[in-house]
Structure formats: structure tokens, C-alpha cells
PDB file of C-alpha atoms in Angstrom:
ATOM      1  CA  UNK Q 282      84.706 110.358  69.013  1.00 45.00           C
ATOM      2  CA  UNK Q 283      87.559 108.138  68.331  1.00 57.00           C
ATOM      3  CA  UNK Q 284      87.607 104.329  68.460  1.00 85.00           C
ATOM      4  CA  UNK Q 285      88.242 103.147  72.206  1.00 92.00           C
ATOM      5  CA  UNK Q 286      91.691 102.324  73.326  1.00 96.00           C
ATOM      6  CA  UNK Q 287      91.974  99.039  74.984  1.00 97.00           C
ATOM      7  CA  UNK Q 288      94.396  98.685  77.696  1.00 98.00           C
ATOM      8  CA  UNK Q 289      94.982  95.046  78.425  1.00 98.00           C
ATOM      9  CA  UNK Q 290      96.825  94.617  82.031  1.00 98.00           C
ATOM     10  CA  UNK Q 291      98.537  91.405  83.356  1.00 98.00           C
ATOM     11  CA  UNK Q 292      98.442  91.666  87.445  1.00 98.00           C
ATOM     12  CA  UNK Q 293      97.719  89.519  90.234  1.00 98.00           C
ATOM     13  CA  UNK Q 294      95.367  90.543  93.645  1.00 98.00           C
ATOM     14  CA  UNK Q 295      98.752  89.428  95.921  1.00 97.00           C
ATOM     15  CA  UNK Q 296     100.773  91.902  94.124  1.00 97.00           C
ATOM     16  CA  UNK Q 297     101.195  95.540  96.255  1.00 98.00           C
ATOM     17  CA  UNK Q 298     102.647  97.200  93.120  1.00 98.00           C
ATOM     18  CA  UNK Q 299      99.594  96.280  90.679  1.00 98.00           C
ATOM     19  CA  UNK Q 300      97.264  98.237  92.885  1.00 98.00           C
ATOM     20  CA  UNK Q 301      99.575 100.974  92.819  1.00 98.00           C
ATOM     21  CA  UNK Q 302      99.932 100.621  89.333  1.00 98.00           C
ATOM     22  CA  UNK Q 303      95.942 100.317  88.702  1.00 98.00           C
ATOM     23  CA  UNK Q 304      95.449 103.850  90.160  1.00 98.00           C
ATOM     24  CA  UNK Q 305      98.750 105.618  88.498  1.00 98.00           C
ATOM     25  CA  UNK Q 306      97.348 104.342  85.239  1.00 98.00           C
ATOM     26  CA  UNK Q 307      93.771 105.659  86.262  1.00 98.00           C
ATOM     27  CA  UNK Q 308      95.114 109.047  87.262  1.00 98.00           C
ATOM     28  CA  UNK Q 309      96.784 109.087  83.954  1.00 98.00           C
ATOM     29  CA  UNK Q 310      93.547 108.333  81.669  1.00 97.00           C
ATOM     30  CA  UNK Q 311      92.347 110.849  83.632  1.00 97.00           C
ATOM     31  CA  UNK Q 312      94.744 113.377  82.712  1.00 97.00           C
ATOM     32  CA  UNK Q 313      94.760 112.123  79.344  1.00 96.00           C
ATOM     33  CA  UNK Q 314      90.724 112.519  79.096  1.00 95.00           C
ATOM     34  CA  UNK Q 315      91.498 116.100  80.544  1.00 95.00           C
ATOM     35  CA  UNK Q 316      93.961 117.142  77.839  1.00 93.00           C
ATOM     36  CA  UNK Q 317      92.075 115.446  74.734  1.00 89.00           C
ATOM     37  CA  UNK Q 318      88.646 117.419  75.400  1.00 90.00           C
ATOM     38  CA  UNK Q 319      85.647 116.755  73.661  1.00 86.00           C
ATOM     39  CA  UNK Q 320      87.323 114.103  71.542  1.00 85.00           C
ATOM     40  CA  UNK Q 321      89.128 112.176  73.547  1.00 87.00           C
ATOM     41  CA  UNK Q 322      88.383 108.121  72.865  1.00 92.00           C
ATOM     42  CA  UNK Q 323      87.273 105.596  74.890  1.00 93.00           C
ATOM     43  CA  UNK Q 324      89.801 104.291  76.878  1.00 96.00           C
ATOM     44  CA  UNK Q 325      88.646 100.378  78.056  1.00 97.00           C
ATOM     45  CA  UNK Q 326      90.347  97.990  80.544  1.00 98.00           C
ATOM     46  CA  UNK Q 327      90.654  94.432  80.540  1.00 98.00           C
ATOM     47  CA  UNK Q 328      92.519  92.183  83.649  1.00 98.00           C
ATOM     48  CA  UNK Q 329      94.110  89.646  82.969  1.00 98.00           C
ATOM     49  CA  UNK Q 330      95.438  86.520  84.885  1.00 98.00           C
ATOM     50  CA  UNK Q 331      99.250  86.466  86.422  1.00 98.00           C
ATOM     51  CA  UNK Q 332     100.436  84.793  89.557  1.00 98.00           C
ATOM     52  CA  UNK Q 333     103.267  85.896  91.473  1.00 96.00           C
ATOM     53  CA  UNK Q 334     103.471  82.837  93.837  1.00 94.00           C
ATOM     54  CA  UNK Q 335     100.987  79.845  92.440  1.00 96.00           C
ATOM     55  CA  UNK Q 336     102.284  77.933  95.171  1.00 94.00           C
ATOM     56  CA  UNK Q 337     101.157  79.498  98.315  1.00 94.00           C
ATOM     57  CA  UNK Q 338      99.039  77.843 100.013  1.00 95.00           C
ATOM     58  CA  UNK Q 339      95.062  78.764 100.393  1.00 97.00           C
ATOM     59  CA  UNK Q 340      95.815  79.043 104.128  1.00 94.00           C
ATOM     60  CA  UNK Q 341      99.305  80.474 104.940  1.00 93.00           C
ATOM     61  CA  UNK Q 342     100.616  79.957 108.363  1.00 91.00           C
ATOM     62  CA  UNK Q 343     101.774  83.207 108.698  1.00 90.00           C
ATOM     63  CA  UNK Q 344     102.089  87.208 108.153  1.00 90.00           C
ATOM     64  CA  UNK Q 345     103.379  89.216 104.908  1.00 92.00           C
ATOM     65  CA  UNK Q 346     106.688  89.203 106.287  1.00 92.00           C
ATOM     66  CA  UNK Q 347     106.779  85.475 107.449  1.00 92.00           C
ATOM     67  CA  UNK Q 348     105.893  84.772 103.843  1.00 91.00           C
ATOM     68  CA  UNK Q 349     108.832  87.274 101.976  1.00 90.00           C
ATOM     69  CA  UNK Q 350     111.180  85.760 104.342  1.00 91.00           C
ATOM     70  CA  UNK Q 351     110.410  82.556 103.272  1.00 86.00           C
ATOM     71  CA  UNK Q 352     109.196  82.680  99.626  1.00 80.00           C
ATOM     72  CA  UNK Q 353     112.411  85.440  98.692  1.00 78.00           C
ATOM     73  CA  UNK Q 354     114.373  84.556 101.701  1.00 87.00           C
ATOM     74  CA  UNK Q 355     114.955  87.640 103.000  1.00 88.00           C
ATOM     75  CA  UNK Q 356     115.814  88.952 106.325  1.00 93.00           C
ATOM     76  CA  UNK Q 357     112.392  90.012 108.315  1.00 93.00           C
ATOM     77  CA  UNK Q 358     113.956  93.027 109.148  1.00 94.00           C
ATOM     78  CA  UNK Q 359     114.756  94.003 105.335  1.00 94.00           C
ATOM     79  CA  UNK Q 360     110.914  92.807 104.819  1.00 94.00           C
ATOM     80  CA  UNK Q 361     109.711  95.236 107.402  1.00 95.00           C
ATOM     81  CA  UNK Q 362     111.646  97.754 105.552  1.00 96.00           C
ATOM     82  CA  UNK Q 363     110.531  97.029 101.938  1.00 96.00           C
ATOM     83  CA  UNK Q 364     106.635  96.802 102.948  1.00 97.00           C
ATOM     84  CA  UNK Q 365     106.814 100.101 104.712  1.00 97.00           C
ATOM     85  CA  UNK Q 366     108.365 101.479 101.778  1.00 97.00           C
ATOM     86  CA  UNK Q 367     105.690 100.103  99.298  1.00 98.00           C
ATOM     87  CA  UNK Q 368     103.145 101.383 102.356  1.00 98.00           C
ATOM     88  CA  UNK Q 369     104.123 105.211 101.406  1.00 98.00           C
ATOM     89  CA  UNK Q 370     104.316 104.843  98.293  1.00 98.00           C
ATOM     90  CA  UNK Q 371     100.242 103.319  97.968  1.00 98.00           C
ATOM     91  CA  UNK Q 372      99.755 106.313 100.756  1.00 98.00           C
ATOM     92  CA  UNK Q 373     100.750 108.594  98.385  1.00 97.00           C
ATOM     93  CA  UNK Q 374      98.793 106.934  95.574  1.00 97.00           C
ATOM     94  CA  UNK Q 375      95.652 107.254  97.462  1.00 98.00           C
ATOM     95  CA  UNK Q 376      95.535 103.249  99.507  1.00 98.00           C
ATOM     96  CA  UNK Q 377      95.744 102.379 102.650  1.00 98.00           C
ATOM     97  CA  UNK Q 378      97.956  99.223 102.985  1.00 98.00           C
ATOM     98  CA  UNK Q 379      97.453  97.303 106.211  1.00 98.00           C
ATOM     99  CA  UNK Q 380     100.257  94.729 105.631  1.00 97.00           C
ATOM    100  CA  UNK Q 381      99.478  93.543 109.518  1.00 95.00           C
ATOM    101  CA  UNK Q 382      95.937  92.154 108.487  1.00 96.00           C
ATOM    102  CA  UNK Q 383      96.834  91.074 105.167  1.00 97.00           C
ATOM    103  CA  UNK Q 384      95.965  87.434 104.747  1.00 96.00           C
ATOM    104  CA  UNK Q 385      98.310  85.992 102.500  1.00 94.00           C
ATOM    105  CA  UNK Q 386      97.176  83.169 100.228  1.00 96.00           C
ATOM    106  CA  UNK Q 387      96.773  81.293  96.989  1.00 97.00           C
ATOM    107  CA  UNK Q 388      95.018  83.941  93.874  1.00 98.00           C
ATOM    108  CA  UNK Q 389      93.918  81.117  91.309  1.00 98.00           C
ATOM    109  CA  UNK Q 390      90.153  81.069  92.755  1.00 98.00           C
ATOM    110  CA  UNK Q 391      90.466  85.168  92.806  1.00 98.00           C
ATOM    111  CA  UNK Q 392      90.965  84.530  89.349  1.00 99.00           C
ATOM    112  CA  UNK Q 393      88.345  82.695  88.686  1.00 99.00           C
ATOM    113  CA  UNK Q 394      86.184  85.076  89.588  1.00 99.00           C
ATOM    114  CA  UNK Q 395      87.367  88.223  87.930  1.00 99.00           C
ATOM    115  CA  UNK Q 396      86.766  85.694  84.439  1.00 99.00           C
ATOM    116  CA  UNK Q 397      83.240  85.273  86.041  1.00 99.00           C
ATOM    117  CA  UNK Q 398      82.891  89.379  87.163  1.00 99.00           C
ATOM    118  CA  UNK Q 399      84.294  89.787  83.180  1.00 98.00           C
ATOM    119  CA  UNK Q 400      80.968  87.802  81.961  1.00 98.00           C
ATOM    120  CA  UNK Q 401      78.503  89.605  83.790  1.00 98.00           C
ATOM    121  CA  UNK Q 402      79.603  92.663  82.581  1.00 98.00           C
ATOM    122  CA  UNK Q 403      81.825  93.182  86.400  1.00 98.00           C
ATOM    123  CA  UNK Q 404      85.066  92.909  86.185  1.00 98.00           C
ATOM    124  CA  UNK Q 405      86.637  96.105  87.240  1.00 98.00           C
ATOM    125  CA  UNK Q 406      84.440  96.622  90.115  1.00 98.00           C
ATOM    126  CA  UNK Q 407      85.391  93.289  90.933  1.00 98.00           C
ATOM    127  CA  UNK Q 408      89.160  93.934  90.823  1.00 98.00           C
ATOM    128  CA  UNK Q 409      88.864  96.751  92.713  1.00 98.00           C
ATOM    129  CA  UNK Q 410      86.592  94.699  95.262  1.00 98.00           C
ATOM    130  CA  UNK Q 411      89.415  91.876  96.144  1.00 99.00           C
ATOM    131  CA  UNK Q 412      92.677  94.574  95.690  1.00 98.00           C
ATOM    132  CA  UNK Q 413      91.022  96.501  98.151  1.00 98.00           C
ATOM    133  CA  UNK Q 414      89.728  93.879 100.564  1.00 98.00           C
ATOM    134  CA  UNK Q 415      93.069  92.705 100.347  1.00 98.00           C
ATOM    135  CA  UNK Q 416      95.481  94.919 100.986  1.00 98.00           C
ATOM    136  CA  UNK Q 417      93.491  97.422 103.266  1.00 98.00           C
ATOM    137  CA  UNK Q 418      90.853  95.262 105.081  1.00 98.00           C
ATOM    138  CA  UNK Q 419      92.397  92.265 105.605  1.00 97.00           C
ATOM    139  CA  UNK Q 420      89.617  89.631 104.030  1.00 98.00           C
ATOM    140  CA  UNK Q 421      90.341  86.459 103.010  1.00 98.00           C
ATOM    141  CA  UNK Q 422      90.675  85.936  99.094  1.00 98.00           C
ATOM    142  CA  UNK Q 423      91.642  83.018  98.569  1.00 98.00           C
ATOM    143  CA  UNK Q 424      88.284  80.488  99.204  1.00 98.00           C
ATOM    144  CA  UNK Q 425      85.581  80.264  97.744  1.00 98.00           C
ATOM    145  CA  UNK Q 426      83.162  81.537 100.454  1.00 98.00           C
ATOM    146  CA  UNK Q 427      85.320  84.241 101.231  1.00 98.00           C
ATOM    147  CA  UNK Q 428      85.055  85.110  97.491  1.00 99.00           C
ATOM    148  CA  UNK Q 429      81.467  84.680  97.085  1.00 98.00           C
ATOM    149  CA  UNK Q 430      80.716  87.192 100.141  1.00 98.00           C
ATOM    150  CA  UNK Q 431      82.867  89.815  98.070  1.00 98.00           C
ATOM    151  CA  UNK Q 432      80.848  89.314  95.019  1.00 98.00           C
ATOM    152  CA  UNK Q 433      77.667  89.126  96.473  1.00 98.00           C
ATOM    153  CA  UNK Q 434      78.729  92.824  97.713  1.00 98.00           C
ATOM    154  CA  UNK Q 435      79.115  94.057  94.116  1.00 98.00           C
ATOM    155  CA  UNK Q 436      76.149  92.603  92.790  1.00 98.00           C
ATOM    156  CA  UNK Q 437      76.941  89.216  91.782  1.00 98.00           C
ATOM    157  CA  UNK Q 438      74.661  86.039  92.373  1.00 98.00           C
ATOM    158  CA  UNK Q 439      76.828  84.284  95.333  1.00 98.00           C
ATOM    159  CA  UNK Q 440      75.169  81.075  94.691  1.00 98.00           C
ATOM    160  CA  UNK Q 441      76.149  81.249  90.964  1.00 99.00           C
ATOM    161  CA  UNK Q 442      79.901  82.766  91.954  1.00 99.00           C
ATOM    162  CA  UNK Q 443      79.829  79.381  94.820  1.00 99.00           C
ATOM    163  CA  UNK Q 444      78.933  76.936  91.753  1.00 98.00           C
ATOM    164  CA  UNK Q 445      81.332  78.552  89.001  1.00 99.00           C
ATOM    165  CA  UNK Q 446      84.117  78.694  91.273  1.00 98.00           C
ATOM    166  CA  UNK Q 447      83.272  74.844  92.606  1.00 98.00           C
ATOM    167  CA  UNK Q 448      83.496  73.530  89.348  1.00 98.00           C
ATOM    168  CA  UNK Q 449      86.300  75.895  88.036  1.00 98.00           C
ATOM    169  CA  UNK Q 450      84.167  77.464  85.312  1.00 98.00           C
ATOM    170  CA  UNK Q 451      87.111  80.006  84.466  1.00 98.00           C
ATOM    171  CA  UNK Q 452      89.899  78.270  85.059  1.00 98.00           C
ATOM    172  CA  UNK Q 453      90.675  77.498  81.484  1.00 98.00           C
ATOM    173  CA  UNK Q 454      90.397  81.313  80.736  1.00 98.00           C
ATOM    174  CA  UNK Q 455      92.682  82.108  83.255  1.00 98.00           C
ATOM    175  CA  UNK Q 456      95.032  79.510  82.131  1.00 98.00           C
ATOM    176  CA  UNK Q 457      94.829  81.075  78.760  1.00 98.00           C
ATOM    177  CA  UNK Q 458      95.819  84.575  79.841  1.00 98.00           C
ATOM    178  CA  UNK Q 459      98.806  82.749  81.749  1.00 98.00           C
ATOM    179  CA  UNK Q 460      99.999  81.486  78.622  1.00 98.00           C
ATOM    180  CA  UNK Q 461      99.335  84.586  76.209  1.00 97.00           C
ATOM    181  CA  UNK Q 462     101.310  86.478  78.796  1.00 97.00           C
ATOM    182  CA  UNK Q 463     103.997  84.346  78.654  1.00 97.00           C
ATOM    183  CA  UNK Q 464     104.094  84.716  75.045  1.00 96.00           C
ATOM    184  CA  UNK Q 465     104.134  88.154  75.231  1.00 95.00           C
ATOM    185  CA  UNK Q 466     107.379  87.736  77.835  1.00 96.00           C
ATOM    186  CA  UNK Q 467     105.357  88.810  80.567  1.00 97.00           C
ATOM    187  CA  UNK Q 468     108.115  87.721  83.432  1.00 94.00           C
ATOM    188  CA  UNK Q 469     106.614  90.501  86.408  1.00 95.00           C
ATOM    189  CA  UNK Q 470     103.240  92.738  87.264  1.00 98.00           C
ATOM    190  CA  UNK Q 471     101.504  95.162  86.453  1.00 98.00           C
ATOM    191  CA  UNK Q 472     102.359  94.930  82.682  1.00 98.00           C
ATOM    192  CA  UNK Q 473     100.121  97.540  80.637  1.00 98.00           C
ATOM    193  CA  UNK Q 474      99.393  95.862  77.036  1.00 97.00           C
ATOM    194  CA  UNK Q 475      98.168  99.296  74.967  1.00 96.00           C
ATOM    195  CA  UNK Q 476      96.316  99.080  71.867  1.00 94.00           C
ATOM    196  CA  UNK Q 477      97.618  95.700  71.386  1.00 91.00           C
ATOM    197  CA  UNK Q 478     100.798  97.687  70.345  1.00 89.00           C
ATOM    198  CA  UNK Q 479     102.840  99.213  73.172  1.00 92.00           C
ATOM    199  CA  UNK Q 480     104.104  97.031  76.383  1.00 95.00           C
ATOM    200  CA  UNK Q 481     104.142  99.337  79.541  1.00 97.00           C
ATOM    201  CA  UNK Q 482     105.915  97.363  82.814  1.00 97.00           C
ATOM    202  CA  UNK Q 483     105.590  98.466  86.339  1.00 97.00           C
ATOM    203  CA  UNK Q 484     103.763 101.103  88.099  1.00 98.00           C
ATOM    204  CA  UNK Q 485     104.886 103.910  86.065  1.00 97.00           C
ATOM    205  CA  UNK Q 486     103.901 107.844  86.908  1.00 97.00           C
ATOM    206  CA  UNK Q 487     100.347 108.752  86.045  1.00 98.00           C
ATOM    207  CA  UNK Q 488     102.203 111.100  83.629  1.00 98.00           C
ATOM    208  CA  UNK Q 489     103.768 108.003  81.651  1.00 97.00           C
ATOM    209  CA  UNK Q 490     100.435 106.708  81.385  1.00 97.00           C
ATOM    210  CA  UNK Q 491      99.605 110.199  79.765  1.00 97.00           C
ATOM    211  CA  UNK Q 492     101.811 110.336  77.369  1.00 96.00           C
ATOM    212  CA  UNK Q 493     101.512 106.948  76.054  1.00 96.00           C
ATOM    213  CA  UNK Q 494      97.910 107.385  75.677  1.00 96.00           C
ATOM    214  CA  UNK Q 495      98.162 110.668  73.704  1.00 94.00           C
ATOM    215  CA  UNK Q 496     101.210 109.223  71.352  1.00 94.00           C
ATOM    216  CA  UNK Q 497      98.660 106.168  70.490  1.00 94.00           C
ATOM    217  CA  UNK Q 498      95.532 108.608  70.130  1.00 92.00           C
ATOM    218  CA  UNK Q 499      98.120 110.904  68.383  1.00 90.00           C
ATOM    219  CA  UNK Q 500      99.036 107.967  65.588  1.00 89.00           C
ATOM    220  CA  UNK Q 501      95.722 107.273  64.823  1.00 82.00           C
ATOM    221  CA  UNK Q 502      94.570 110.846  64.165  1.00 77.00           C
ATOM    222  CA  UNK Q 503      97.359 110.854  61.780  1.00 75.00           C
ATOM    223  CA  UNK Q 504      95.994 107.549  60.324  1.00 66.00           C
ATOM    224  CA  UNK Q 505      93.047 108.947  59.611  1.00 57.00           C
ATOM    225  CA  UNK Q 506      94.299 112.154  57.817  1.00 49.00           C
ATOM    226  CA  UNK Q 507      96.589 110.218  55.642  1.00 40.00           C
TER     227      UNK Q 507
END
């Protein structure tokens, strides 16, 4: 088997389109793994650190569309439009988006913890953990309690998740991956960094996903033969 393919990805947990985007690019490793056979690499993900709106509040006084109407001002009634839009669109991906639950609020703990999940060997189930407790069940992800419960649920030591996040353990790594994405021009999420080569932006089809994968795997059986 080939050397893994590592798919770096800039996203944030407030961010409707990187959850989206998270299972069109899983649909299309799938596909890819599918096509390839026998020999198909490795493909590995890392998250990275991006937020949309660093300041939000913890506690927002308020619903998603209270908070588009203020943070992009926007009309509510274009906001109610646009988030049942992105609501089909997630439906159609597979999530179900409960924008009237959602409790809107500051990601830099959230973070935190996905740097923390990362060292014990936990981040993706992690990610998945807050994206879904998010945007379909309506938990709170932005203190450090909250957090800890969600952990705790996928196998992390709360106490240890209560102290790390107290004392801001990660927050120099997450400040890091800020700044890396920045130079990479990283202005908007889900950006797809693969093989520390190709820059995907957005939540593209699974079959984008696809075909990127199998040009990169492509290149490097063609590396080897040379």
C-alpha cells in the first residue's frame, strides 16, 4: 500500500457548511477507496482551528437568526430563508440541522479541546461529537462543563478535559493553526489542505473530493515509476 494521504482541513464547530463539507469529503474518500481497490493509500485527517465569529459571546442572547441579523445584518426574513436552504442541503447530505435549538456561542474553548481529543489519539470522534451536538441536538459548546460532558461521552477523562481547558492547555496550538491558515490565505471554511499540495475551498461534491484524491494518488504512482 501507498504512503497515506493527509488531508489537513481548516473549519470551525459554528460553521453549517463545514459539517456539510466533512461528510461530502467523507463520501468522496469513500468513493475514492472504492475505485483504488486493494491499493488504495491511507487517506488521514487532521482539524484544524478557524473561527468564523471570535467575538460572539460564550452566552448569546439570542437564536441563529437573531445572531445573522446582527453579526451580517441581514433581514430575519432573508435569514429564515438562507438557514432553511443550508437545512436541505445537510438533509440531503445525511444531518439533521435543528437551527431552532442551536445555541449559538463563542468556539475558542471547542477548540481547545479538539487540540486535547488530537493528543489522546481523539480528534475526529471528537469533531464529530461537538458538530453534531451542535447543529442537531442543540448542546451547549461553548463552556467548559458543557464541553467536558461531551468528551467524557467519547471517552475522554472529564476531569483532565475540565483542567486543560481551565488553564488553556491548547490554546497556543490553536493559535498556531490560526496563523498557518492565514498564511496559507485561508479567508473562509471548510478549506481542504491535500497532501500539503492542493487547496480545496468549500463544501465541494463528494465527486470533487474523488477526483482530487485519485489525481494526487495518480502523481505519486507516476513518481514511483519514474
Amino acid at each position: 500500500m501507498s504512503e497515506s494521504i493527509k488531508i489537513d482541513i481548516w473549519s470551525d464547530i459554528a460553521c453549517p457548511w463545514c459539517y456539510i463539507g466533512k461528510r461530502k469529503f467523507e463520501a468522496g474518500a469513500a468513493a475514492f477507496a472504492e475505485k483504488a481497490g486493494a491499493d488504495a493509500p491511507d487517506v488521514t485527517i487532521e482539524y484544524h482551528s478557524f473561527e468564523l465569529a471570535p467575538d460572539t459571546p460564550v452566552d448569546f442572547d439570542g437564536d441563529e437568526i437573531d445572531f445573522l441579523s446582527t453579526h451580517k445584518g441581514m433581514p430575519a426574513d432573508q435569514v429564515k430563508g438562507m438557514l432553511e436552504h443550508v437545512t436541505g442541503i445537510a438533509e440531503a447530505a445525511g444531518l439533521d440541522y435543528n437551527f431552532d435549538v442551536l445555541k449559538h456561542t463563542n468556539t475558542i474553548k471547542a477548540h481547545q479541546l479538539l487540540h486535547y481529543a488530537k493528543a489522546h489519539g481523539k480528534q475526529l470522534e471528537a469533531k464529530e461529537r461537538l458538530l453534531k451536538a451542535y447543529f442537531t441536538e442543540g448542546r451547549h459548546v461553548g463552556r467548559i462543563d458543557d464541553l467536558a460532558d461531551l468528551a467524557a461521552e467519547i471517552g475522554l477523562d472529564r476531569d483532565d478535559v475540565v483542567r486543560s481547558l481551565t488553564e488553556g492547555e491548547f490554546l497556543s496550538d490553536v493559535r498556531a493553526d490560526q496563523a498557518l491558515g492565514r498564511e496559507y490565505g485561508i479567508q473562509g471554511v471548510p478549506f481542504f489542505v491535500i497532501d500539503g499540495k492542493y487547496g480545496v475551498s468549500g463544501a465541494q461534491e463528494a465527486a470533487t473530493f474523488a477526483q482530487v484524491l485519485d489525481q494526487v494518488w495518480a502523481q505519486r504512482e507516476e513518481g514511483a515509476t519514474v
